[in-house]
Amino acid sequence: MGVSKADVLIKARAYVRGSVKEVYVGITGSEITYVGNEPIEAGNRLELPSQYILLPGFVDIHVHFRDFELSYKEDAVSGTQAALAGGYVAVGDMPNTKPPIKTIELLRRKIEEFSRKTSIHMRHYFGAPQDPSVLRDALSNGAYAVGEVLPEEVAEYGGDQYLEALFKEAAGVGIPVIMHCEDPVIINQYNGPRDFEHHNLIRGPRLSWPVFITSLGLFIGMALRSTSHI
């Protein structure tokens, strides 16, 4: 049976299945429950002027909210409000806070704080732990993925041997891994100006390939769900 009633019905030009056309969009609670060519019953109605295009909510799986010791820059409220104002309704938040989210206690605290302060849909990522065995507890306590794993962390924790142990544990637990595929050695070899105009030279594609190829081999070998930040 089709939807016959919505809380809010919007008549607008909307992006629907690859094209822009005039439709009615019904919203019930926080979900889009109706998209069609004919109006349905609704508690409230809204018609957008023709210069506007109605789009689905955006999703950004790679954001860096601050909070904790960096809350003077941004906190859970200001960061998520900025995302919502830009049309983003769901985000995946990286663990590069201060302190980084590398303990179960901090993970729980962060999830509780963001759940209390905002209604945006969030996935919380867990920082690369020095001891990969903690990943099972991280997953059961709300972590959606581990990473982004930085090459500097890999080098500090034992290099390729650590990376293989991390991937093996993640594969066994069933948690995705997000890699930051930039080789710091290649970055430090650059001797030119370090400003925005030269960013594409400082952090060009060539510095991603060594880390990407190493990670890809492990991903394939362990059938691990993965995302690479390039």
mmCIF file of C-alpha atoms in Angstrom:
data_model
loop_
_atom_site.group_PDB
_atom_site.id
_atom_site.type_symbol
_atom_site.label_atom_id
_atom_site.label_comp_id
_atom_site.label_asym_id
_atom_site.label_seq_id
_atom_site.Cartn_x
_atom_site.Cartn_y
_atom_site.Cartn_z
ATOM 1 C CA MET A 1 0.000 0.000 0.000
ATOM 2 C CA GLY A 2 1.356 3.431 -0.943
ATOM 3 C CA VAL A 3 1.890 6.358 1.400
ATOM 4 C CA SER A 4 -1.235 8.517 1.648
ATOM 5 C CA LYS A 5 -0.253 11.010 4.368
ATOM 6 C CA ALA A 6 2.831 12.890 5.531
ATOM 7 C CA ASP A 7 3.719 15.401 8.203
ATOM 8 C CA VAL A 8 5.077 17.843 5.621
ATOM 9 C CA LEU A 9 4.520 17.896 1.863
ATOM 10 C CA ILE A 10 6.920 19.909 -0.289
ATOM 11 C CA LYS A 11 6.210 20.814 -3.903
ATOM 12 C CA ALA A 12 9.478 21.631 -5.643
ATOM 13 C CA ARG A 13 11.896 20.987 -8.438
ATOM 14 C CA ALA A 14 13.891 18.041 -7.097
ATOM 15 C CA TYR A 15 16.743 15.807 -8.147
ATOM 16 C CA VAL A 16 15.144 12.372 -8.512
ATOM 17 C CA ARG A 17 16.890 9.342 -10.023
ATOM 18 C CA GLY A 18 19.284 11.251 -12.217
ATOM 19 C CA SER A 19 17.156 14.170 -13.382
ATOM 20 C CA VAL A 20 15.528 17.361 -12.109
ATOM 21 C CA LYS A 21 11.740 17.492 -12.237
ATOM 22 C CA GLU A 22 8.791 18.955 -10.363
ATOM 23 C CA VAL A 23 7.489 16.514 -7.739
ATOM 24 C CA TYR A 24 5.843 16.297 -4.351
ATOM 25 C CA VAL A 25 8.076 15.156 -1.489
ATOM 26 C CA GLY A 26 6.470 13.908 1.720
ATOM 27 C CA ILE A 27 8.347 13.900 5.032
ATOM 28 C CA THR A 28 7.180 12.020 8.119
ATOM 29 C CA GLY A 29 9.238 12.506 11.247
ATOM 30 C CA SER A 30 12.814 12.764 9.985
ATOM 31 C CA GLU A 31 12.404 10.547 6.903
ATOM 32 C CA ILE A 32 11.390 11.074 3.292
ATOM 33 C CA THR A 33 8.390 8.776 2.923
ATOM 34 C CA TYR A 34 6.892 9.892 -0.385
ATOM 35 C CA VAL A 35 8.117 11.142 -3.758
ATOM 36 C CA GLY A 36 5.517 11.373 -6.509
ATOM 37 C CA ASN A 37 3.777 13.396 -9.155
ATOM 38 C CA GLU A 38 0.501 13.781 -7.226
ATOM 39 C CA PRO A 39 -0.092 15.493 -3.863
ATOM 40 C CA ILE A 40 -1.011 13.522 -0.751
ATOM 41 C CA GLU A 41 -2.591 14.566 2.528
ATOM 42 C CA ALA A 42 -0.224 16.450 4.840
ATOM 43 C CA GLY A 43 -0.254 18.402 8.077
ATOM 44 C CA ASN A 44 1.828 21.190 6.524
ATOM 45 C CA ARG A 45 2.545 22.162 2.922
ATOM 46 C CA LEU A 46 5.415 24.067 1.402
ATOM 47 C CA GLU A 47 6.045 25.143 -2.194
ATOM 48 C CA LEU A 48 9.569 26.170 -3.135
ATOM 49 C CA PRO A 49 10.172 28.850 -5.816
ATOM 50 C CA SER A 50 11.394 27.518 -9.145
ATOM 51 C CA GLN A 51 14.953 28.800 -8.667
ATOM 52 C CA TYR A 52 15.458 26.261 -5.881
ATOM 53 C CA ILE A 53 16.296 22.586 -6.342
ATOM 54 C CA LEU A 54 15.437 20.126 -3.579
ATOM 55 C CA LEU A 55 18.222 17.604 -2.955
ATOM 56 C CA PRO A 56 18.545 14.561 -0.691
ATOM 57 C CA GLY A 57 20.598 15.079 2.456
ATOM 58 C CA PHE A 58 24.338 14.808 1.840
ATOM 59 C CA VAL A 59 26.611 12.258 3.518
ATOM 60 C CA ASP A 60 30.279 12.930 4.331
ATOM 61 C CA ILE A 61 32.157 9.874 5.614
ATOM 62 C CA HIS A 62 35.321 11.878 6.367
ATOM 63 C CA VAL A 63 34.964 14.817 8.744
ATOM 64 C CA HIS A 64 37.218 16.117 11.513
ATOM 65 C CA PHE A 65 35.126 17.491 14.365
ATOM 66 C CA ARG A 66 37.257 18.843 17.218
ATOM 67 C CA ASP A 67 35.795 19.089 20.729
ATOM 68 C CA PHE A 68 37.650 17.897 23.874
ATOM 69 C CA GLU A 69 40.841 19.948 24.275
ATOM 70 C CA LEU A 70 40.238 21.671 20.920
ATOM 71 C CA SER A 71 36.710 22.838 21.759
ATOM 72 C CA TYR A 72 37.899 26.461 21.543
ATOM 73 C CA LYS A 73 38.042 25.822 17.769
ATOM 74 C CA GLU A 74 34.864 23.761 17.476
ATOM 75 C CA ASP A 75 32.687 21.491 19.599
ATOM 76 C CA ALA A 76 29.994 18.882 19.014
ATOM 77 C CA VAL A 77 27.288 21.528 18.700
ATOM 78 C CA SER A 78 29.013 24.036 16.410
ATOM 79 C CA GLY A 79 30.543 21.358 14.177
ATOM 80 C CA THR A 80 27.345 19.428 13.576
ATOM 81 C CA GLN A 81 25.289 22.601 13.170
ATOM 82 C CA ALA A 82 27.681 23.721 10.437
ATOM 83 C CA ALA A 83 27.286 20.348 8.728
ATOM 84 C CA LEU A 84 23.490 20.523 8.915
ATOM 85 C CA ALA A 85 23.509 24.095 7.602
ATOM 86 C CA GLY A 86 25.427 22.848 4.569
ATOM 87 C CA GLY A 87 22.895 20.106 3.881
ATOM 88 C CA TYR A 88 24.783 17.206 5.469
ATOM 89 C CA VAL A 89 22.573 14.852 7.477
ATOM 90 C CA ALA A 90 25.058 12.029 8.141
ATOM 91 C CA VAL A 91 28.812 12.071 8.804
ATOM 92 C CA GLY A 92 31.687 9.778 9.694
ATOM 93 C CA ASP A 93 33.944 11.454 12.242
ATOM 94 C CA MET A 94 37.684 10.811 12.299
ATOM 95 C CA PRO A 95 39.425 10.102 15.628
ATOM 96 C CA ASN A 96 42.138 12.780 15.243
ATOM 97 C CA THR A 97 40.957 14.754 18.246
ATOM 98 C CA LYS A 98 43.085 15.908 21.173
ATOM 99 C CA PRO A 99 43.482 13.473 22.818
ATOM 100 C CA PRO A 100 42.917 11.015 19.935
ATOM 101 C CA ILE A 101 40.141 8.432 20.258
ATOM 102 C CA LYS A 102 42.334 5.416 20.992
ATOM 103 C CA THR A 103 40.806 4.128 24.225
ATOM 104 C CA ILE A 104 37.396 2.616 24.935
ATOM 105 C CA GLU A 105 36.812 5.243 27.645
ATOM 106 C CA LEU A 106 37.322 8.121 25.201
ATOM 107 C CA LEU A 107 35.203 6.411 22.556
ATOM 108 C CA ARG A 108 32.299 6.025 24.980
ATOM 109 C CA ARG A 109 32.678 9.610 26.164
ATOM 110 C CA LYS A 110 32.681 10.960 22.607
ATOM 111 C CA ILE A 111 29.641 8.941 21.528
ATOM 112 C CA GLU A 112 27.723 9.978 24.657
ATOM 113 C CA GLU A 113 28.619 13.638 24.218
ATOM 114 C CA PHE A 114 27.645 13.821 20.551
ATOM 115 C CA SER A 115 24.443 11.815 21.161
ATOM 116 C CA ARG A 116 23.449 14.262 23.882
ATOM 117 C CA LYS A 117 24.306 17.442 21.980
ATOM 118 C CA THR A 118 23.216 16.751 18.398
ATOM 119 C CA SER A 119 20.704 14.768 16.357
ATOM 120 C CA ILE A 120 22.808 14.357 13.206
ATOM 121 C CA HIS A 121 23.432 10.769 12.077
ATOM 122 C CA MET A 122 27.020 9.904 13.013
ATOM 123 C CA ARG A 123 29.511 7.106 12.603
ATOM 124 C CA HIS A 124 32.402 7.268 15.069
ATOM 125 C CA TYR A 125 35.819 5.988 14.023
ATOM 126 C CA PHE A 126 38.420 4.551 16.391
ATOM 127 C CA GLY A 127 42.055 5.646 16.196
ATOM 128 C CA ALA A 128 44.713 3.105 15.245
ATOM 129 C CA PRO A 129 45.568 1.435 18.575
ATOM 130 C CA GLN A 130 49.064 0.321 19.468
ATOM 131 C CA ASP A 131 47.519 -2.988 20.575
ATOM 132 C CA PRO A 132 45.171 -4.218 17.803
ATOM 133 C CA SER A 133 43.430 -6.653 20.169
ATOM 134 C CA VAL A 134 41.338 -3.744 21.500
ATOM 135 C CA LEU A 135 39.424 -3.554 18.195
ATOM 136 C CA ARG A 136 36.801 -6.085 19.283
ATOM 137 C CA ASP A 137 35.913 -3.963 22.312
ATOM 138 C CA ALA A 138 35.926 -0.831 20.141
ATOM 139 C CA LEU A 139 33.432 -2.377 17.734
ATOM 140 C CA SER A 140 31.127 -3.544 20.523
ATOM 141 C CA ASN A 141 31.226 -0.065 22.069
ATOM 142 C CA GLY A 142 30.091 1.757 18.949
ATOM 143 C CA ALA A 143 33.127 2.237 16.707
ATOM 144 C CA TYR A 144 32.151 1.931 13.045
ATOM 145 C CA ALA A 145 35.678 1.704 11.626
ATOM 146 C CA VAL A 146 39.321 2.017 12.619
ATOM 147 C CA GLY A 147 41.293 4.913 11.202
ATOM 148 C CA GLU A 148 42.197 6.860 9.359
ATOM 149 C CA VAL A 149 45.430 5.004 10.023
ATOM 150 C CA LEU A 150 48.359 7.387 9.538
ATOM 151 C CA PRO A 151 51.732 6.239 8.137
ATOM 152 C CA GLU A 152 53.425 7.951 11.100
ATOM 153 C CA GLU A 153 51.463 5.716 13.476
ATOM 154 C CA VAL A 154 52.382 2.614 11.497
ATOM 155 C CA ALA A 155 56.071 3.536 11.663
ATOM 156 C CA GLU A 156 55.887 4.251 15.408
ATOM 157 C CA TYR A 157 54.068 1.003 16.227
ATOM 158 C CA GLY A 158 56.272 -1.389 14.260
ATOM 159 C CA GLY A 159 55.974 -0.751 10.525
ATOM 160 C CA ASP A 160 54.617 -3.390 8.163
ATOM 161 C CA GLN A 161 54.548 -6.008 10.929
ATOM 162 C CA TYR A 162 52.170 -3.811 12.938
ATOM 163 C CA LEU A 163 50.065 -3.033 9.873
ATOM 164 C CA GLU A 164 49.654 -6.720 9.083
ATOM 165 C CA ALA A 165 48.666 -7.447 12.701
ATOM 166 C CA LEU A 166 46.154 -4.568 12.638
ATOM 167 C CA PHE A 167 44.585 -5.769 9.390
ATOM 168 C CA LYS A 168 44.446 -9.366 10.585
ATOM 169 C CA GLU A 169 42.671 -8.364 13.792
ATOM 170 C CA ALA A 170 40.282 -6.065 11.922
ATOM 171 C CA ALA A 171 39.433 -8.830 9.454
ATOM 172 C CA GLY A 172 38.723 -11.238 12.300
ATOM 173 C CA VAL A 173 36.572 -8.737 14.168
ATOM 174 C CA GLY A 174 34.759 -7.501 11.069
ATOM 175 C CA ILE A 175 35.552 -3.786 11.379
ATOM 176 C CA PRO A 176 36.514 -1.699 8.315
ATOM 177 C CA VAL A 177 39.912 0.005 8.114
ATOM 178 C CA ILE A 178 40.425 3.507 6.712
ATOM 179 C CA MET A 179 43.964 4.261 5.511
ATOM 180 C CA HIS A 180 45.548 7.672 5.084
ATOM 181 C CA CYS A 181 47.681 6.844 2.063
ATOM 182 C CA GLU A 182 50.408 9.470 2.178
ATOM 183 C CA ASP A 183 54.084 8.652 2.604
ATOM 184 C CA PRO A 184 55.691 11.170 5.020
ATOM 185 C CA VAL A 185 59.147 10.379 3.646
ATOM 186 C CA ILE A 186 58.134 11.658 0.200
ATOM 187 C CA ILE A 187 56.478 14.733 1.738
ATOM 188 C CA ASN A 188 59.718 15.599 3.542
ATOM 189 C CA GLN A 189 61.707 15.249 0.304
ATOM 190 C CA TYR A 190 59.922 18.299 -1.124
ATOM 191 C CA ASN A 191 62.133 21.404 -0.833
ATOM 192 C CA GLY A 192 59.959 24.013 -2.526
ATOM 193 C CA PRO A 193 57.565 26.621 -1.094
ATOM 194 C CA ARG A 194 55.101 25.281 1.460
ATOM 195 C CA ASP A 195 51.982 27.312 0.826
ATOM 196 C CA PHE A 196 48.481 26.702 -0.515
ATOM 197 C CA GLU A 197 49.434 27.404 -4.132
ATOM 198 C CA HIS A 198 51.980 24.574 -4.031
ATOM 199 C CA HIS A 199 49.809 22.095 -2.123
ATOM 200 C CA ASN A 200 49.358 19.871 -5.185
ATOM 201 C CA LEU A 201 53.155 19.572 -5.462
ATOM 202 C CA ILE A 202 53.771 18.987 -1.765
ATOM 203 C CA ARG A 203 51.091 16.325 -1.485
ATOM 204 C CA GLY A 204 50.758 15.109 -5.062
ATOM 205 C CA PRO A 205 49.528 11.672 -6.214
ATOM 206 C CA ARG A 206 52.996 10.074 -6.155
ATOM 207 C CA LEU A 207 53.177 10.126 -2.361
ATOM 208 C CA SER A 208 49.995 8.009 -2.121
ATOM 209 C CA TRP A 209 51.081 5.052 -4.218
ATOM 210 C CA PRO A 210 53.631 3.348 -1.890
ATOM 211 C CA VAL A 211 51.193 3.250 1.039
ATOM 212 C CA PHE A 212 48.248 2.419 -1.205
ATOM 213 C CA ILE A 213 49.958 -0.558 -2.849
ATOM 214 C CA THR A 214 51.079 -1.970 0.522
ATOM 215 C CA SER A 215 47.598 -1.549 1.984
ATOM 216 C CA LEU A 216 45.862 -2.958 -1.089
ATOM 217 C CA GLY A 217 47.881 -6.167 -0.944
ATOM 218 C CA LEU A 218 46.873 -6.724 2.677
ATOM 219 C CA PHE A 219 43.247 -5.783 2.013
ATOM 220 C CA ILE A 220 42.955 -8.331 -0.801
ATOM 221 C CA GLY A 221 44.837 -11.032 1.084
ATOM 222 C CA MET A 222 42.562 -10.759 4.111
ATOM 223 C CA ALA A 223 39.305 -9.950 2.297
ATOM 224 C CA LEU A 224 39.064 -6.875 4.516
ATOM 225 C CA ARG A 225 36.521 -4.096 4.069
ATOM 226 C CA SER A 226 38.593 -1.006 3.447
ATOM 227 C CA THR A 227 38.597 2.646 2.464
ATOM 228 C CA SER A 228 41.681 4.525 1.318
ATOM 229 C CA HIS A 229 42.004 8.292 1.697
ATOM 230 C CA ILE A 230 43.953 9.506 -1.341
#
